[in-house]
Short mmCIF file of C-alpha atoms in Angstrom, two decimals:
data_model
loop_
_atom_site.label_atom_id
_atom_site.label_comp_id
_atom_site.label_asym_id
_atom_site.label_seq_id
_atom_site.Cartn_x
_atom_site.Cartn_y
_atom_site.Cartn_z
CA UNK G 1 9.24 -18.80 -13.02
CA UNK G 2 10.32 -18.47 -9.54
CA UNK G 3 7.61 -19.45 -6.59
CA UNK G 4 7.31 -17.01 -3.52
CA UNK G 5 8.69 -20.00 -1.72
CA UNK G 6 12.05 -20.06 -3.52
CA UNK G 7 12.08 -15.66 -3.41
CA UNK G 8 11.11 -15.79 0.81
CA UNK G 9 14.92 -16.63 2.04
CA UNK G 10 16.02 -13.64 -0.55
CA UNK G 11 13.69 -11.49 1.48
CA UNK G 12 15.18 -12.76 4.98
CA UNK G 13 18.67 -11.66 4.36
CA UNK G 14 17.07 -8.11 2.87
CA UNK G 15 15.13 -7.54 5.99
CA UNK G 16 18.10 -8.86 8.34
CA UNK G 17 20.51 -6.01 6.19
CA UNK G 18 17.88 -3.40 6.80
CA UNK G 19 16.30 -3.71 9.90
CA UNK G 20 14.76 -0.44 10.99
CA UNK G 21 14.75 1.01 7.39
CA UNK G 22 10.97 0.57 6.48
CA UNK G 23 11.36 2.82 3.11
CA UNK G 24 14.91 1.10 2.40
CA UNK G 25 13.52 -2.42 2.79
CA UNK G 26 10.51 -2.19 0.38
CA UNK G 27 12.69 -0.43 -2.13
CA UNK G 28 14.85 -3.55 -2.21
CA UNK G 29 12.11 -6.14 -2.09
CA UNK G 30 10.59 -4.18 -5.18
CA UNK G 31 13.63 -4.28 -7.20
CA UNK G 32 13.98 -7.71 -6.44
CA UNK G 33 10.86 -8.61 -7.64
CA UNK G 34 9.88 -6.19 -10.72
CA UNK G 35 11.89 -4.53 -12.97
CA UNK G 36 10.81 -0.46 -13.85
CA UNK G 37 7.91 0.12 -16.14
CA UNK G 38 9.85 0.68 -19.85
CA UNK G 39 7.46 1.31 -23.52
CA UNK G 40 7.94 -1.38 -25.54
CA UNK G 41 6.23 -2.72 -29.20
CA UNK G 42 4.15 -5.75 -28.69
CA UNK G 43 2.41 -7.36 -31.15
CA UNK G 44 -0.85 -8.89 -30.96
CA UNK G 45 -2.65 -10.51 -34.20
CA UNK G 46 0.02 -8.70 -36.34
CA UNK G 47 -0.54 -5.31 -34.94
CA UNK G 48 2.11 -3.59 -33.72
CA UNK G 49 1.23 -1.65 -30.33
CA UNK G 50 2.78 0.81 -27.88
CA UNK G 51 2.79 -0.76 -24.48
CA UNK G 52 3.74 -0.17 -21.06
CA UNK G 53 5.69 -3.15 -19.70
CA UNK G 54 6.35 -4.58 -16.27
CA UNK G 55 8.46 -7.85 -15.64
CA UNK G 56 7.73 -9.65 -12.56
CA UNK G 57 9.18 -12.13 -10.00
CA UNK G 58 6.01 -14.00 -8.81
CA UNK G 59 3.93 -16.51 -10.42
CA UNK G 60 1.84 -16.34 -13.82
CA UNK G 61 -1.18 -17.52 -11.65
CA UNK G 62 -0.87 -15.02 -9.22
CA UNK G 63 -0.31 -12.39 -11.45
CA UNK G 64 -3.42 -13.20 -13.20
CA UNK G 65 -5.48 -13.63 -10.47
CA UNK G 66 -4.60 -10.21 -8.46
CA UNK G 67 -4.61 -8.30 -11.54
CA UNK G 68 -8.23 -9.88 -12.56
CA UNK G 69 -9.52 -8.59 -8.95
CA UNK G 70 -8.10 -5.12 -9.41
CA UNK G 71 -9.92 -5.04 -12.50
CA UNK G 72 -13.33 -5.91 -11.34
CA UNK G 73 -12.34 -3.08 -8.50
CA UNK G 74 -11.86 -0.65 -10.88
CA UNK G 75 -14.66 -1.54 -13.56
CA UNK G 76 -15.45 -4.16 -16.22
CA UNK G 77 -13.07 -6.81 -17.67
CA UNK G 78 -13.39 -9.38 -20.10
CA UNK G 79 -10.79 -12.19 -21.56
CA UNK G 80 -10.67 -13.04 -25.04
CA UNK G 81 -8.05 -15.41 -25.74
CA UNK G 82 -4.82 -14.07 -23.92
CA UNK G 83 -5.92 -10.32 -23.88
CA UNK G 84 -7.73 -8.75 -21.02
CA UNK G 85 -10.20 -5.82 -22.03
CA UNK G 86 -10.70 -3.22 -18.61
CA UNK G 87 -13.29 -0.85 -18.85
CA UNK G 88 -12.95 1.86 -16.22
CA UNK G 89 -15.46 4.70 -15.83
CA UNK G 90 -15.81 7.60 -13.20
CA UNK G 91 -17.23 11.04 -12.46
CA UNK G 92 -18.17 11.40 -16.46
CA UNK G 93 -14.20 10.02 -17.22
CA UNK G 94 -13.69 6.80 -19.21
CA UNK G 95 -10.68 4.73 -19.55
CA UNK G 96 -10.34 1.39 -21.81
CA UNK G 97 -7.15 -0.51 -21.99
CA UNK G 98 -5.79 -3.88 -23.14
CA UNK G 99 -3.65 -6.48 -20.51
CA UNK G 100 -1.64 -9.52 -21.75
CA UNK G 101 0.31 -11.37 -19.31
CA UNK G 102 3.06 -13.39 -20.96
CA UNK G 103 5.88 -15.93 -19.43
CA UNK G 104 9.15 -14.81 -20.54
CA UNK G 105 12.00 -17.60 -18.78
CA UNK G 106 11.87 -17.49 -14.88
CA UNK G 107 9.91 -13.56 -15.43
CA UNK G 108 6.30 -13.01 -16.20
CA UNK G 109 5.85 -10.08 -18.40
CA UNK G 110 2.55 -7.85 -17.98
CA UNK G 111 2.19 -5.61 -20.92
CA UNK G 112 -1.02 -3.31 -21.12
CA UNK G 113 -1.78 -0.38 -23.66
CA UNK G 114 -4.80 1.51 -24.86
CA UNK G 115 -4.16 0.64 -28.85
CA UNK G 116 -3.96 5.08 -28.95
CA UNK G 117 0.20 4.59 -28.91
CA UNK G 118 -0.40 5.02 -25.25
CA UNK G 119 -2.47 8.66 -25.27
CA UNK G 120 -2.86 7.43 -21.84
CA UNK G 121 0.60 6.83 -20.66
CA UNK G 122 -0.16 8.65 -17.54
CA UNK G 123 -3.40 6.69 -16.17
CA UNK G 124 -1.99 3.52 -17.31
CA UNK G 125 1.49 3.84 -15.16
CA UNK G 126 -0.96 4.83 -12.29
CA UNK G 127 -2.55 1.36 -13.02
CA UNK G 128 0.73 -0.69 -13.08
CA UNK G 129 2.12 1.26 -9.90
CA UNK G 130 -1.44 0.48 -8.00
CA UNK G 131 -1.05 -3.12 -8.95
CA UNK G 132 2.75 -3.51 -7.97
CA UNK G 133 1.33 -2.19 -4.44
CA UNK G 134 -1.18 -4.95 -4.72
CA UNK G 135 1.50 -7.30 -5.44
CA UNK G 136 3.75 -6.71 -2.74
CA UNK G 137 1.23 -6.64 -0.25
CA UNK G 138 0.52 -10.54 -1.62
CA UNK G 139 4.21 -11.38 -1.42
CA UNK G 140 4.61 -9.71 2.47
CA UNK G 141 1.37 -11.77 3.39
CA UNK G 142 2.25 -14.66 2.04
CA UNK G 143 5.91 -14.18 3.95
CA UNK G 144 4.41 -13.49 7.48
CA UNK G 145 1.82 -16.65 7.05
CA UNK G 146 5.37 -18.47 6.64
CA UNK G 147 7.04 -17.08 9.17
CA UNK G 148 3.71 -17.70 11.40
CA UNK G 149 3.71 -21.41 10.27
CA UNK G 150 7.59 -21.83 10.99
CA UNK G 151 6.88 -20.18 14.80
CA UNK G 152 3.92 -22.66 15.04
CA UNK G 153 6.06 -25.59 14.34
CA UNK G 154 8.85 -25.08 16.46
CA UNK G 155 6.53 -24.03 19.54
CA UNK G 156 5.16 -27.54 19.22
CA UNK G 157 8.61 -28.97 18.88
CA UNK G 158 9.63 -27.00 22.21
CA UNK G 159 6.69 -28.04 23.61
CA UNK G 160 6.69 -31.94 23.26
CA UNK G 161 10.59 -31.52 24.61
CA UNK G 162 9.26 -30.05 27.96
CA UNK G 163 6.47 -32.21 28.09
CA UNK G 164 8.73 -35.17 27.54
CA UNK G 165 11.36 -34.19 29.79
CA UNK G 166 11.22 -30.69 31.38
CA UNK G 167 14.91 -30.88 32.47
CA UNK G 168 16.16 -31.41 28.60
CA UNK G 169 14.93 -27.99 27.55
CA UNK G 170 18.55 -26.43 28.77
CA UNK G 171 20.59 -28.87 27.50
CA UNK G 172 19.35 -29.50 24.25
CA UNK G 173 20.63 -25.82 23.18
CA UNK G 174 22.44 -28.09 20.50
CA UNK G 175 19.21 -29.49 19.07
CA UNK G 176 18.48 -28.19 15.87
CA UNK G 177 15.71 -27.49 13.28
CA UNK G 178 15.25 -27.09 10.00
CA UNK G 179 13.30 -24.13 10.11
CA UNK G 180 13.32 -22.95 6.14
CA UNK G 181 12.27 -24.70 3.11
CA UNK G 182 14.87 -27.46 2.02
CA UNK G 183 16.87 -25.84 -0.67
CA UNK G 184 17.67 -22.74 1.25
CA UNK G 185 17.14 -24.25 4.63
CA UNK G 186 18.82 -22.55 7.81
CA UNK G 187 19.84 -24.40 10.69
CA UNK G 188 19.49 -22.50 14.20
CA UNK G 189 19.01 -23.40 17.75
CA UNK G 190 15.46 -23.91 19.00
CA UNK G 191 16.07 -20.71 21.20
CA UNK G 192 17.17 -18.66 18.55
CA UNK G 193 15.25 -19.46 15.92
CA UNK G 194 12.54 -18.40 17.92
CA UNK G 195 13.88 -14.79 18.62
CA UNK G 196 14.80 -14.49 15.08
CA UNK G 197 10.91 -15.36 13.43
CA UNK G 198 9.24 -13.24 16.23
CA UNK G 199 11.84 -10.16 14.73
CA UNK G 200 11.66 -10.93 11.49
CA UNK G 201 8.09 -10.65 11.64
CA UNK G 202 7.31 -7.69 13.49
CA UNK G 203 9.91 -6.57 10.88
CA UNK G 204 7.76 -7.80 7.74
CA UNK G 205 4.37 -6.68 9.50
CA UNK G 206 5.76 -3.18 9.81
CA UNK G 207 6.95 -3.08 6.16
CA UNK G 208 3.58 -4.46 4.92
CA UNK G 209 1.51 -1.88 6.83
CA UNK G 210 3.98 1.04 5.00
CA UNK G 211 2.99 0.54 1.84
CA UNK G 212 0.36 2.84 0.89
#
């Protein structure tokens, strides 16, 4: 299972390709992360159901947890061992379904299904495409508090340097720091580095305020 960590310098070198392409860039950040939504037989305690399937690039824990909240949004839920029961009822309409959220290699696998060989293929789908919205709002958010942190970080760096000696600011255009995590870690000048978080996120705020 891949952290959002490991899946945020994958995103950079998207939203450097795309810059200016809103649409284009969360079209590519979604493929990266889940697959399409394919029908698929499951079986749970030896009965064979229809389900709707979704494979996805993010944590089990997250998955669980985000997909728990839009289920107490939308209704009633209740676990019973690894199946989630959603109980969904509006304007004199009722909707019950089934969840189970599996891990499948680095992929966690969210299957859900309404044990009717999916007589509601249509409302279900709606569900899954809601909660991929969900989803990548988590994954942007989680990006920008990064790319936040990262600016933070070298501000104080530049800071101390002028503090220390004002002079050394210029000619320490060779200083370096490591401003990504340590197995896909980037090194840039101070002065760049800067220019490129502060783009990259008014790039990633723009893209998480298109998705509707």
């Amino acid at each position: 299972m891949i952290s959002i960590k490991k899946l945020i310098p994958i995103l950079i070198i998207i939203s450097n390709n795309a810059l200016g392409n809103i649409s284009k860039d969360n079209s590519q950040i979604s493929s990266l992360i889940f697959s399409n939504i394919k029908e698929e037989k499951i079986e749970i305690d030896d009965i064979s159901n229809l389900a709707l399937t979704l494979e996805i690039l993010l944590p089990k824990k997250i998955v669980q947890n985000e997909i728990e909240n839009l289920y107490d949004k939308l209704g009633k839920f209740k676990k019973e061992k690894k199946i989630i029961t959603c109980d969904i009822r509006s304007k004199g309409e009722s909707l019950s379904f089934f969840s189970k959220i599996e891990k499948n290699k680095k992929k966690v696998i969210l299957n859900i299904f309404d044990g009717k060989e999916l007589e509601n293929r249509i409302s279900l789908n709606n569900v899954l495409d809601s909660f991929k919205k969900i989803l990548m709002r988590r994954f942007l958010n989680d990006y920008i508090k990064k790319i936040e942190d990262s600016i933070s970080k070298i501000n104080k760096t530049q800071n101390r340097i002028i503090r220390n000696n004002p002079k050394k600011l210029e000619m320490n255009i060779g200083f370096f720091y490591n401003v990504y995590q340590k197995n896909e870690s980037k090194k840039i000048s101070l002065k760049s580095s800067l220019e490129s978080l502060y783009e990259e996120l008014d790039n990633v705020k723009i893209q998480y305020n298109s998705i509707k």
